Coordinates of C-alpha atoms (C1' of nucleotides) in Angstrom, one line a residue:
Chain E
M65 CA 92.4 -9.0 30.0
R66 CA 94.7 -10.9 32.6
A67 CA 93.0 -13.7 34.9
K68 CA 95.4 -14.9 37.5
V69 CA 95.3 -18.1 38.2
T70 CA 96.3 -20.5 41.6
I71 CA 99.8 -22.4 41.0
G72 CA 97.4 -25.0 41.3
E73 CA 95.7 -24.6 37.4
F74 CA 98.7 -22.3 36.0
S75 CA 100.0 -26.3 36.9
R76 CA 97.6 -27.5 34.4
A77 CA 97.7 -25.4 31.3
A78 CA 101.9 -25.3 31.6
H79 CA 102.4 -29.3 32.3
L80 CA 104.1 -28.8 34.9
S81 CA 103.7 -30.4 39.0
V82 CA 103.6 -28.2 41.7
K83 CA 106.6 -28.4 43.1
T84 CA 108.7 -28.1 40.1
L85 CA 106.3 -24.8 39.2
R86 CA 106.7 -23.3 43.4
H87 CA 111.2 -24.8 43.0
Y88 CA 111.2 -22.3 39.9
H89 CA 110.2 -19.7 41.5
D90 CA 112.8 -20.5 44.3
V91 CA 115.7 -20.7 42.1
G92 CA 114.5 -17.0 40.2
L93 CA 113.1 -19.3 36.5
L94 CA 109.6 -18.4 36.5
E95 CA 108.7 -15.8 39.1
P96 CA 104.4 -15.5 39.9
R97 CA 103.5 -12.8 38.5
E98 CA 101.6 -12.1 41.7
V99 CA 102.6 -13.4 45.7
D100 CA 99.6 -12.9 48.2
P101 CA 102.0 -10.8 51.4
D102 CA 99.8 -12.0 53.3
S103 CA 99.2 -16.4 52.8
G104 CA 102.0 -16.7 50.8
Y105 CA 99.8 -17.2 48.0
R106 CA 101.3 -17.9 44.2
Y107 CA 98.9 -16.2 41.4
Y108 CA 100.6 -16.4 37.8
S109 CA 99.3 -15.3 34.9
E110 CA 97.7 -16.7 31.7
D111 CA 100.5 -14.5 29.5
Q112 CA 103.3 -16.4 31.5
I113 CA 102.4 -19.6 30.0
P114 CA 103.9 -18.7 26.6
Q115 CA 107.0 -18.7 29.2
A116 CA 106.8 -21.7 30.9
Q117 CA 106.6 -24.1 28.2
V118 CA 109.1 -22.8 26.9
I119 CA 111.0 -23.3 29.9
R120 CA 109.5 -27.1 29.9
R121 CA 110.7 -28.2 26.1
L122 CA 114.0 -26.8 27.4
R123 CA 113.8 -28.1 30.1
G124 CA 113.0 -32.3 28.4
L125 CA 116.3 -31.5 26.5
Q126 CA 118.4 -31.6 29.8
M127 CA 119.4 -27.4 29.6
P128 CA 120.2 -26.9 33.7
V129 CA 118.4 -24.8 34.8
A130 CA 120.6 -21.7 35.0
E131 CA 121.2 -21.9 30.9
V132 CA 117.8 -21.6 30.6
R133 CA 117.3 -18.6 32.8
S134 CA 120.4 -16.8 31.7
L135 CA 119.4 -18.0 28.0
L136 CA 116.1 -15.8 28.7
A137 CA 117.3 -13.7 30.8
T138 CA 118.2 -12.5 26.9
E139 CA 116.2 -9.6 26.0
D140 CA 116.4 -10.1 21.7
A141 CA 114.3 -13.1 20.6
A142 CA 116.8 -13.2 17.5
V143 CA 119.3 -13.7 19.9
R144 CA 117.9 -16.3 22.7
N145 CA 116.2 -17.8 19.4
E146 CA 120.4 -18.6 18.1
L147 CA 121.4 -19.4 21.6
I148 CA 118.3 -22.2 21.8
V149 CA 119.3 -23.6 17.9
A150 CA 123.2 -23.7 19.2
H151 CA 122.2 -25.8 22.2
L152 CA 120.3 -28.1 20.1
D153 CA 123.4 -28.4 17.5
R154 CA 125.2 -29.6 21.0
L155 CA 122.1 -31.6 21.9
E156 CA 122.9 -33.2 18.7
A157 CA 126.0 -33.6 18.4
E158 CA 125.8 -35.7 22.3
L159 CA 123.5 -37.2 20.7
A160 CA 125.7 -38.7 17.9
E161 CA 128.4 -39.9 20.8
T162 CA 126.4 -41.8 23.0
A163 CA 125.0 -43.4 19.5
A164 CA 128.6 -44.5 18.5
A165 CA 128.7 -45.7 23.0
A166 CA 126.1 -47.9 22.8
D167 CA 127.3 -48.8 19.3
A168 CA 131.2 -49.7 20.6
L169 CA 129.6 -51.0 23.9
R170 CA 128.0 -53.9 21.2
D171 CA 131.4 -54.4 19.7
L172 CA 132.9 -54.9 22.8
L173 CA 130.6 -57.1 24.1
R174 CA 131.4 -59.5 20.6
R175 CA 134.6 -58.7 20.6
P176 CA 136.9 -62.1 21.5
P177 CA 139.2 -61.8 24.7
S178 CA 142.8 -59.9 22.7
S179 CA 145.9 -60.9 24.5
P180 CA 147.4 -58.4 23.9
E181 CA 151.1 -57.3 22.6
V182 CA 152.7 -55.1 24.8
E183 CA 156.9 -54.2 23.3
H184 CA 159.8 -52.2 25.3
R185 CA 161.0 -49.1 24.5
T186 CA 163.3 -47.1 24.9
V187 CA 161.7 -43.2 24.5
L188 CA 164.9 -40.9 24.2
P189 CA 164.1 -36.8 24.7
T190 CA 163.1 -35.2 21.6
A191 CA 162.8 -31.6 20.6
A192 CA 159.6 -30.6 19.3
V193 CA 156.6 -28.3 19.6
A194 CA 154.3 -28.1 22.1
I195 CA 151.0 -27.3 23.5
E196 CA 150.9 -27.6 27.3
A197 CA 147.6 -27.2 29.5
T198 CA 146.0 -28.0 32.9
V199 CA 142.7 -29.5 31.2
Q200 CA 140.1 -31.1 33.0
R201 CA 138.5 -35.0 32.0
N202 CA 136.0 -34.0 30.0
D203 CA 136.9 -31.3 28.4
V204 CA 140.5 -33.3 27.1
I205 CA 138.8 -34.4 23.6
T206 CA 138.3 -31.0 22.5
W207 CA 141.3 -29.5 24.0
W208 CA 143.1 -31.7 22.2
Q209 CA 141.2 -31.4 18.7
G210 CA 141.7 -27.6 19.2
A211 CA 145.9 -28.4 20.0
L212 CA 147.4 -30.4 17.2
G213 CA 145.4 -29.0 15.2
E214 CA 147.1 -25.3 15.1
L215 CA 150.6 -27.2 16.6
E216 CA 150.6 -28.5 12.9
A217 CA 150.0 -25.2 11.2
T218 CA 152.4 -23.4 13.3
V219 CA 155.0 -26.5 11.8
R220 CA 153.4 -25.5 7.8
A221 CA 154.3 -21.9 8.1
Q222 CA 157.9 -22.5 9.9
R223 CA 158.1 -24.0 7.7
L224 CA 159.3 -26.9 9.9
T225 CA 160.1 -30.8 9.2
A226 CA 158.4 -33.0 11.3
T227 CA 160.7 -36.1 12.9
G228 CA 158.1 -38.7 13.5
P229 CA 154.5 -38.7 14.4
S230 CA 153.4 -36.6 16.8
G231 CA 152.1 -37.5 20.5
G232 CA 150.7 -36.5 23.9
L233 CA 151.6 -36.9 27.6
F234 CA 148.9 -37.3 29.9
D235 CA 149.2 -36.7 33.8
S236 CA 147.8 -39.8 35.3
A237 CA 146.0 -36.6 37.6
I238 CA 143.3 -36.2 34.6
F239 CA 142.1 -40.2 35.5
Q240 CA 142.7 -39.8 38.8
E241 CA 141.4 -36.7 40.0
D242 CA 139.7 -35.4 36.7
R243 CA 142.2 -32.8 36.1
G244 CA 146.1 -32.4 35.1
S245 CA 148.1 -31.2 32.1
A246 CA 148.8 -32.7 28.8
I247 CA 151.0 -31.9 26.1
V248 CA 150.4 -32.7 22.9
F249 CA 153.6 -32.5 20.7
I250 CA 155.3 -32.8 16.9
P251 CA 159.1 -33.4 17.2
V252 CA 160.5 -30.9 15.1
D253 CA 164.3 -29.7 14.3
G254 CA 165.7 -26.6 13.8
Q255 CA 164.7 -23.1 15.3
V256 CA 161.1 -22.4 17.0
K257 CA 159.8 -19.6 16.8
A258 CA 157.5 -19.5 20.6
I259 CA 153.7 -18.3 18.4
G260 CA 150.5 -18.6 20.4
R261 CA 150.5 -21.5 22.6
V262 CA 152.8 -23.3 21.3
T263 CA 156.4 -23.2 22.7
P264 CA 159.2 -25.1 21.6
V265 CA 160.3 -27.8 24.3
V266 CA 161.7 -30.8 25.1
I267 CA 159.8 -33.9 25.3
P268 CA 161.6 -36.0 28.0
G269 CA 163.0 -39.2 27.6
A270 CA 160.8 -42.7 28.9
E271 CA 161.2 -46.2 29.3
L272 CA 157.8 -46.9 28.3
A273 CA 155.7 -50.4 28.4
I274 CA 153.9 -49.7 24.3
I275 CA 150.3 -50.9 22.6
R276 CA 149.5 -50.1 19.9
H277 CA 145.0 -49.3 18.7
H278 CA 143.9 -49.9 15.7
G279 CA 140.3 -47.9 15.1
S280 CA 138.1 -45.4 16.4
L281 CA 139.7 -43.6 19.9
S282 CA 135.7 -43.8 21.3
T283 CA 137.6 -47.6 21.9
I284 CA 141.2 -46.0 23.2
D285 CA 139.9 -47.0 27.0
V286 CA 139.8 -51.4 26.1
A287 CA 143.8 -50.5 25.0
Y288 CA 144.6 -48.6 28.0
G289 CA 142.6 -50.9 30.3
E290 CA 145.0 -53.8 28.7
L291 CA 148.2 -52.1 29.3
G292 CA 147.1 -51.5 32.3
A293 CA 146.6 -55.1 33.1
W294 CA 150.1 -56.0 31.0
V295 CA 152.4 -54.1 33.2
M296 CA 150.2 -55.2 36.6
K297 CA 151.0 -58.1 35.5
H298 CA 154.9 -58.2 35.7
E299 CA 154.8 -55.2 38.6
I300 CA 157.0 -52.9 36.3
S301 CA 154.8 -50.1 36.6
I302 CA 156.3 -47.0 37.7
D303 CA 154.4 -43.3 37.9
G304 CA 154.7 -41.0 35.1
P305 CA 152.4 -39.5 32.4
L306 CA 150.6 -41.8 30.0
R307 CA 152.4 -41.0 26.5
E308 CA 150.7 -41.2 23.7
Y309 CA 152.1 -41.6 19.6
Y310 CA 149.4 -40.9 16.9
L311 CA 150.5 -43.5 13.8
Q312 CA 147.6 -43.0 11.6
V313 CA 145.2 -40.1 12.1
D314 CA 142.2 -38.7 11.1
F315 CA 141.4 -35.3 12.4
D316 CA 138.0 -34.8 10.8
D317 CA 136.2 -37.9 12.3
L318 CA 137.6 -40.2 15.8
R319 CA 135.2 -42.6 15.2
S320 CA 137.5 -43.3 11.9
E321 CA 139.0 -47.1 11.5
T322 CA 141.7 -45.1 9.8
W323 CA 143.2 -44.5 13.4
E324 CA 146.2 -46.2 14.5
T325 CA 147.7 -45.4 18.4
E326 CA 150.3 -46.3 19.7
I327 CA 150.0 -45.7 24.3
G328 CA 152.9 -46.1 26.0
W329 CA 153.2 -46.7 29.5
P330 CA 155.3 -46.1 31.7
V331 CA 157.5 -48.7 33.2
F332 CA 161.1 -49.6 35.2
R333 CA 163.7 -52.4 33.8
A334 CA 162.4 -53.2 30.5
D335 CA 165.2 -54.8 29.4
A336 CA 165.4 -57.6 33.5
E337 CA 161.4 -57.8 32.7
A338 CA 161.3 -58.4 29.5
A339 CA 162.8 -61.7 29.8
R340 CA 160.5 -62.6 31.6
Chain X
M124 CA 150.3 -64.6 38.3
R125 CA 147.7 -61.6 39.8
A126 CA 149.6 -58.9 41.7
K127 CA 147.8 -56.7 43.5
V128 CA 147.9 -52.3 43.3
T129 CA 146.6 -49.5 44.8
I130 CA 143.7 -47.5 44.0
G131 CA 145.7 -44.4 42.5
E132 CA 147.4 -47.2 39.5
F133 CA 143.6 -48.8 39.2
S134 CA 142.3 -45.6 38.5
R135 CA 144.9 -45.4 35.3
A136 CA 144.4 -48.5 33.7
A137 CA 140.6 -48.9 34.5
H138 CA 140.0 -44.2 33.5
L139 CA 137.1 -44.1 36.1
S140 CA 139.0 -41.7 39.2
V141 CA 139.7 -41.7 42.9
K142 CA 136.9 -40.7 44.2
T143 CA 134.4 -42.7 42.2
L144 CA 136.2 -45.8 42.5
R145 CA 136.3 -45.2 46.3
H146 CA 132.1 -44.5 45.9
Y147 CA 132.0 -47.4 43.7
H148 CA 133.1 -49.9 47.3
D149 CA 130.7 -47.6 49.2
V150 CA 127.5 -48.6 47.1
G151 CA 129.4 -52.1 46.9
L152 CA 129.2 -52.2 42.5
L153 CA 133.4 -53.0 42.3
E154 CA 134.6 -53.7 45.6
P155 CA 138.4 -54.1 45.8
R156 CA 140.1 -57.3 45.7
E157 CA 141.6 -57.2 49.1
V158 CA 141.2 -54.2 52.0
D159 CA 144.1 -53.9 54.4
P160 CA 142.5 -53.7 57.5
D161 CA 144.5 -51.8 59.8
S162 CA 145.3 -48.7 57.2
G163 CA 142.2 -48.8 55.7
Y164 CA 143.6 -49.2 51.8
R165 CA 141.8 -50.3 49.1
Y166 CA 144.2 -53.1 46.5
Y167 CA 142.9 -54.4 43.3
S168 CA 143.6 -56.4 41.5
E169 CA 144.2 -56.3 37.6
D170 CA 142.0 -59.0 36.7
Q171 CA 138.8 -56.2 37.7
I172 CA 139.9 -53.9 34.8
P173 CA 137.7 -55.9 32.7
Q174 CA 134.5 -55.1 35.0
A175 CA 135.7 -51.6 35.8
Q176 CA 135.6 -51.6 32.3
V177 CA 132.6 -52.2 31.5
I178 CA 131.2 -49.9 34.3
R179 CA 132.5 -46.9 33.0
R180 CA 131.0 -47.8 29.5
L181 CA 127.6 -49.0 31.2
R182 CA 127.3 -45.2 33.3
G183 CA 128.5 -43.3 30.3
L184 CA 125.7 -44.6 28.8
Q185 CA 123.3 -43.3 31.9
M186 CA 122.9 -47.0 33.2
P187 CA 121.5 -45.8 37.3
V188 CA 124.3 -47.8 39.2
A189 CA 121.5 -49.8 41.3
E190 CA 121.3 -51.6 37.6
V191 CA 124.7 -51.8 37.3
R192 CA 125.1 -54.0 39.5
S193 CA 121.9 -56.2 39.2
L194 CA 123.5 -56.3 35.7
L195 CA 127.0 -57.2 36.8
A196 CA 125.5 -60.2 39.6
T197 CA 123.8 -61.9 36.6
E198 CA 126.0 -64.8 36.0
D199 CA 124.9 -66.0 33.1
A200 CA 126.9 -63.7 30.7
A201 CA 124.9 -64.8 28.4
V202 CA 121.9 -63.2 29.8
R203 CA 123.4 -60.7 30.8
N204 CA 124.8 -59.8 27.2
E205 CA 120.9 -60.1 26.4
L206 CA 120.4 -57.4 28.9
I207 CA 123.0 -54.8 28.0
V208 CA 121.3 -55.0 24.7
A209 CA 118.2 -54.2 25.8
H210 CA 119.4 -51.3 27.4
L211 CA 121.1 -49.9 24.1
D212 CA 117.8 -50.7 22.9
R213 CA 115.6 -48.5 25.6
L214 CA 118.5 -45.8 24.5
E215 CA 118.1 -46.0 21.2
A216 CA 114.5 -44.9 21.4
E217 CA 115.2 -42.5 23.6
L218 CA 117.3 -40.8 21.6
A219 CA 114.8 -40.8 19.0
E220 CA 112.6 -38.9 21.0
T221 CA 115.1 -36.4 22.4
A222 CA 116.1 -35.8 18.5
A223 CA 112.4 -35.8 18.0
A224 CA 111.7 -32.8 20.9
A225 CA 115.5 -31.1 20.0
D226 CA 112.7 -30.7 16.0
A227 CA 109.6 -30.1 18.3
L228 CA 111.6 -27.1 19.7
R229 CA 112.5 -25.7 17.1
D230 CA 109.0 -25.7 15.2
L231 CA 107.6 -24.4 18.2
L232 CA 110.8 -21.6 17.5
R233 CA 109.4 -21.0 14.0
R234 CA 105.3 -20.9 14.3
P235 CA 103.7 -17.9 14.5
P236 CA 101.9 -17.1 17.4
S237 CA 98.6 -18.3 16.5
S238 CA 95.1 -17.1 18.5
P239 CA 93.9 -20.1 18.9
E240 CA 89.7 -21.2 18.0
V241 CA 88.1 -22.6 20.6
E242 CA 85.2 -23.8 21.0
H243 CA 82.7 -24.6 23.9
R244 CA 80.6 -28.0 23.6
T245 CA 77.9 -30.1 26.2
V246 CA 79.2 -33.7 25.7
L247 CA 76.4 -36.0 27.4
P248 CA 76.6 -38.6 29.1
T249 CA 78.0 -41.7 27.2
A250 CA 77.8 -45.1 27.1
A251 CA 81.2 -47.3 26.8
V252 CA 83.6 -49.0 27.8
A253 CA 87.2 -48.2 29.3
I254 CA 90.3 -48.9 31.1
E255 CA 91.1 -47.0 34.2
A256 CA 94.1 -46.8 36.2
T257 CA 96.1 -45.1 38.2
V258 CA 99.3 -43.7 36.0
Q259 CA 102.7 -42.1 37.4
R260 CA 102.7 -38.9 34.5
N261 CA 106.2 -40.6 32.9
D262 CA 104.4 -43.7 32.1
V263 CA 101.2 -42.3 30.6
I264 CA 101.7 -42.7 26.9
T265 CA 103.5 -45.9 27.1
W266 CA 99.6 -47.3 29.7
W267 CA 97.8 -45.3 27.1
Q268 CA 98.9 -47.2 24.4
G269 CA 98.3 -50.2 25.8
A270 CA 94.7 -49.3 26.8
L271 CA 93.3 -47.9 23.2
G272 CA 95.0 -50.6 21.4
E273 CA 93.2 -53.7 24.6
L274 CA 90.0 -51.4 23.6
E275 CA 89.9 -51.4 20.2
A276 CA 90.6 -55.6 19.9
T277 CA 88.0 -56.2 23.1
V278 CA 84.7 -53.6 20.4
R279 CA 86.1 -56.1 17.6
A280 CA 85.7 -59.1 19.0
Q281 CA 82.4 -58.5 20.6
R282 CA 81.4 -57.4 17.3
L283 CA 80.5 -53.7 19.6
T284 CA 80.2 -50.7 17.3
A285 CA 81.6 -47.9 18.3
T286 CA 79.0 -44.4 18.2
G287 CA 82.0 -42.2 18.4
P288 CA 85.6 -41.2 18.4
S289 CA 87.6 -42.8 21.3
G290 CA 89.1 -40.7 23.9
G291 CA 90.1 -40.2 28.0
L292 CA 89.9 -39.0 30.6
F293 CA 92.7 -37.6 33.2
D294 CA 92.8 -36.2 36.1
S295 CA 94.0 -33.1 36.9
A296 CA 96.9 -35.1 39.9
I297 CA 98.2 -36.5 36.7
F298 CA 99.6 -32.6 36.0
Q299 CA 100.1 -31.1 39.6
E300 CA 101.8 -33.9 41.3
D301 CA 103.2 -36.1 38.6
R302 CA 100.3 -39.2 39.2
G303 CA 96.7 -39.8 38.9
S304 CA 94.0 -41.5 37.6
A305 CA 93.7 -41.8 34.2
I306 CA 90.6 -43.2 31.7
V307 CA 90.7 -43.9 28.1
F308 CA 87.0 -45.3 27.0
I309 CA 85.8 -46.4 23.0
P310 CA 81.9 -45.2 23.2
V311 CA 80.1 -48.6 21.7
D312 CA 75.9 -48.9 22.0
G313 CA 74.6 -52.5 23.6
Q314 CA 75.5 -55.1 26.0
V315 CA 79.5 -55.0 27.2
K316 CA 80.7 -58.5 28.4
A317 CA 83.9 -56.9 30.8
I318 CA 87.6 -59.0 30.0
G319 CA 90.7 -57.7 30.8
R320 CA 91.4 -54.5 32.4
V321 CA 88.1 -53.4 30.1
T322 CA 84.6 -52.5 32.2
P323 CA 81.9 -50.5 31.1
V324 CA 81.2 -47.4 32.2
V325 CA 79.2 -44.3 31.3
I326 CA 81.7 -41.5 30.1
P327 CA 80.4 -38.1 32.5
G328 CA 78.6 -35.7 30.7
A329 CA 81.1 -32.0 31.2
E330 CA 80.5 -28.6 29.9
L331 CA 83.5 -28.4 27.9
A332 CA 86.1 -25.6 26.4
I333 CA 87.7 -27.6 23.6
I334 CA 90.8 -26.8 21.5
R335 CA 91.1 -28.5 18.0
H336 CA 95.2 -30.6 17.7
H337 CA 95.8 -30.8 14.5
G338 CA 99.5 -32.9 13.7
S339 CA 102.0 -34.9 15.8
L340 CA 101.3 -35.8 19.9
S341 CA 104.6 -34.2 21.2
T342 CA 103.8 -30.6 20.5
I343 CA 100.5 -31.2 21.7
D344 CA 101.2 -29.6 25.0
V345 CA 100.7 -26.3 23.5
A346 CA 97.4 -26.6 22.5
Y347 CA 97.0 -27.2 26.1
G348 CA 98.8 -24.7 27.2
E349 CA 96.5 -22.3 24.6
L350 CA 93.3 -24.1 25.7
G351 CA 94.5 -22.6 29.2
A352 CA 95.8 -19.8 28.5
W353 CA 92.1 -19.4 26.5
V354 CA 90.0 -20.9 29.9
M355 CA 91.7 -18.2 32.5
K356 CA 91.8 -14.8 30.2
H357 CA 87.8 -15.4 30.6
E358 CA 88.0 -17.4 34.1
I359 CA 85.4 -19.6 33.7
S360 CA 87.9 -22.5 34.7
I361 CA 86.8 -25.6 36.7
D362 CA 88.0 -28.7 37.6
G363 CA 87.2 -31.7 36.9
P364 CA 89.9 -34.3 35.0
L365 CA 91.1 -32.6 31.0
R366 CA 90.0 -34.7 28.2
E367 CA 90.9 -35.8 25.0
Y368 CA 88.9 -37.6 21.4
Y369 CA 91.4 -39.3 19.4
L370 CA 89.4 -38.0 15.6
Q371 CA 92.7 -39.1 13.6
V372 CA 94.7 -41.9 15.1
D373 CA 98.6 -43.6 13.7
F374 CA 98.8 -45.4 16.8
D375 CA 101.6 -46.9 14.6
D376 CA 103.6 -43.4 14.7
L377 CA 102.3 -40.9 17.6
R378 CA 104.0 -38.2 15.8
S379 CA 102.6 -38.5 12.5
E380 CA 101.6 -35.6 11.1
T381 CA 98.5 -37.6 10.4
W382 CA 96.6 -37.2 13.8
E383 CA 93.6 -35.1 14.5
T384 CA 92.8 -34.5 19.1
E385 CA 90.2 -32.7 20.4
I386 CA 90.9 -31.5 24.1
G387 CA 88.2 -30.5 27.0
W388 CA 89.1 -28.3 29.4
P389 CA 86.5 -28.1 31.9
V390 CA 84.6 -25.1 32.5
F391 CA 80.9 -23.6 33.7
R392 CA 78.6 -22.0 32.0
A393 CA 79.4 -21.9 28.6
D394 CA 76.3 -20.0 27.0
A395 CA 76.5 -16.8 29.3
E396 CA 79.9 -16.6 28.6
A397 CA 80.3 -17.7 25.4
A398 CA 78.7 -13.5 24.6
R399 CA 82.1 -12.6 26.2
Chain Q
dT152 C1' 163.0 -37.5 57.1
dT153 C1' 160.6 -35.6 53.3
dG154 C1' 156.4 -36.3 49.9
dC155 C1' 153.3 -38.6 47.7
dT156 C1' 149.4 -41.2 48.5
dC157 C1' 146.3 -43.4 51.0
dC158 C1' 142.2 -43.2 54.3
dT159 C1' 137.9 -41.3 56.8
dC160 C1' 134.0 -37.9 58.0
dA161 C1' 131.3 -34.5 56.7
dC162 C1' 129.3 -31.5 53.9
dG163 C1' 128.2 -29.7 48.7
dT164 C1' 125.7 -30.0 44.1
dC165 C1' 121.7 -29.8 41.2
dA166 C1' 116.8 -30.4 40.2
dC167 C1' 113.6 -31.7 41.9
dG168 C1' 110.2 -34.8 45.4
dT169 C1' 108.6 -36.7 49.4
dG170 C1' 106.6 -35.4 53.7
dA171 C1' 105.0 -33.6 57.7
dG172 C1' 102.4 -30.0 60.3
dG173 C1' 100.2 -26.2 59.2
dT174 C1' 97.1 -22.1 56.6
dG175 C1' 93.8 -20.1 54.3
dG176 C1' 89.7 -19.4 51.3
dC177 C1' 85.6 -21.0 48.5
Chain Z
dT180 C1' 81.0 -25.5 58.5
dT181 C1' 83.6 -29.2 55.4
dG182 C1' 87.7 -30.3 52.9
dC183 C1' 89.8 -28.7 49.8
dT184 C1' 94.2 -25.5 48.0
dC185 C1' 97.9 -24.0 49.6
dC186 C1' 101.8 -22.3 52.2
dT187 C1' 106.6 -23.7 54.7
dC188 C1' 110.1 -25.6 55.6
dA189 C1' 113.2 -29.9 56.5
dC190 C1' 115.0 -33.5 55.3
dG191 C1' 115.6 -37.1 50.5
dT192 C1' 117.2 -38.4 46.2
dC193 C1' 121.5 -39.9 42.2
dA194 C1' 125.8 -40.0 42.2
dC195 C1' 129.5 -37.7 42.6
dG196 C1' 132.8 -33.6 43.6
dT197 C1' 135.5 -30.9 46.9
dG198 C1' 138.1 -30.4 50.6
dA199 C1' 139.7 -31.0 55.9
dG200 C1' 142.4 -32.6 58.9
dG201 C1' 145.0 -37.2 59.5
dT202 C1' 148.1 -41.5 58.6
dG203 C1' 150.6 -45.2 56.0
dG204 C1' 154.5 -46.5 52.8
dC205 C1' 158.5 -46.2 50.5

DNA sequence: TTGCTCCTCACGTCACGTGAGGTGGC
DNA sequence: TTGCTCCTCACGTCACGTGAGGTGGC
C-alpha cells in the first residue's frame, strides 16, 4: 500500500521546506512520483522519505546539489556508501584545515608587529629538474605536494645530486586571477632523463628581495604581505613570478613548525636600493 | 615613506584576486587609498596590506562580508579582537556540529532498515506552564533549550508539581516554510503566576500516532521520517502541530545517547484505523 | 608604438528565499 | 462557499567570477 501525499505533507515528514522541494524537482534532484497534468500539483510517495532524508543530510554537510544527484544516480548501494564516506573524509580534512586557520588567526592577533628582515640576493640561472603546470589557486597546495614528491623520487631514482634546496616559481596570475603557471624544481647536476611530468630545465636568474618564513605554511601569507609591503615601500617591485625556496621541509605536516621557507620577490637595481 | 601601488601589485602581496579587490571596493569593505578621477585607476597603499590580510583570513573562515566590515569599523582594537575571538568560538561550535552530523550520517548508513513501532494515543487537554514564540527553523534548537530551562526554573521557584513529562508543539509551518509558532511546556497542577515569558496554558487534547526515538536529538529527523511514512501509508494524517514529549533528558548534551523522546503526529479516527 | 594593465558594465553561478498574482480541492 | 493549499513566474541574495569592449600608462 503506497500513498500519494501533497508537497506540504511530505515537507513535514522530510523536514524540507516546500520551496526547497519544488527547487529539488526543478533541478531533478528529487522528483515527485506523480504530477497532475492539469493542476501541476506534485504528489510524493511515502517511500521517498528515506531518499529525501539522505539528501537533507548531505546538503547539511555542504555537498553540492550536483554531487548529491550523481551520487544518488549510482545504482550499487555499496558504491554509493563509499562515495558518501569519501565525502565525509574530505569534509573531516577540511574541518581540520578550518580549525587550524582559526588557530592561526588567533596567533596572528596575538603576534607583535614585527619589522621584517629583508635581504637582497642575485640568483644565477640554475640547472634543475622541474614540473610545470597551469594551476587554479585552490589546487596549488595539492598539486605542489604531489609534484615535489615526484621530483624527489626522480632525483633518488636517477641518482642525481641536489645542488641546493628545492623551490617553486609562482606566476603572479595565480594570485591576481586565481589561475596561472607554477613550477616546482630541485637544482641538480648532470644528465637528466625526462620521466613522467619531470623535465630538465634551467631556472632563470633574478634579482630578488628575500624574506624568511619560520613555521607553518598556513601562515605564509603574512610573510608575503610583509615582503610585499617592503618592496612597495622601497619602490623597487617589478613584475615576474614569485619564488619560494624550501630550506627545511616536513611534507607529512604542512602545519609543522619546523618548516623554513624563503620567499623571493622580483626587484630591480638591488645594489643601489639596498643603500637607502 | 608610503608608496601607492596598482591593484595588480597589491593583489600579489595581499593574496586577493583583482576581481575580489574591486568587489571589496564596490561594497566598501576595503577602499583604495586613492582613485584617479580621470582613469578610475585604484591606488593602494602598502600599509593597507595587514588590513587586507585580516579580511582574507576572516573571509576564509566564512565570516560574512557585512560582519567583517562592521568588525573593522570598530575603533577599539581590543574590542575588535574580542569580536574575532567570539566568531572563532562560534565557528568551533559549528565544526563540532558538522563533525557530529558526519558521524550521524555514517551511523545512518550502517543502520538496518527498522520497522517502526507506532502506537496510537488519545491525549486529553492538560494544564501546563508554557513558553510560546514564533521561531525560525535555524533558531529552534537554541530557543527550545533556553525556554525549557526557564520553564524548569519557574516550576522549581513556584514549587509546582510536574504531572507528566515536558513537551513541545511545533507548527507545521516551521518545517514547510522555515518559520512558525512553537510552544514548550511542562504539565503542572495548581495555581501558576505568569513570570517572564512563562504563562499558564491548557495544552489541547489530540489523537496522535506516536513513535519513540532513542538517543541523540541530532538523528531525530529519521524518526520523524519513519512516523511520517507510517501515517501516510495508513492515510490518517491530518493537519496540526507536531508534538514531542521528553521522557529522558540530558540538557547538557543534546547528542547524548540517554535521550528518550516521543514524537506525536496528529491523526484521525485512531481506533478504526488501528484495526487495519 | 606595442602590449600589458586597468577600467566599467552586464551577466552568470549556486541554492535556494521572497513575493505577486492566480487557481485548485475539500 | 470560504479559506487554505498549491501553482508558476520573476526577481532577490551572497560573494564573487566571466567575458565583452574599451582606455590608460610605460
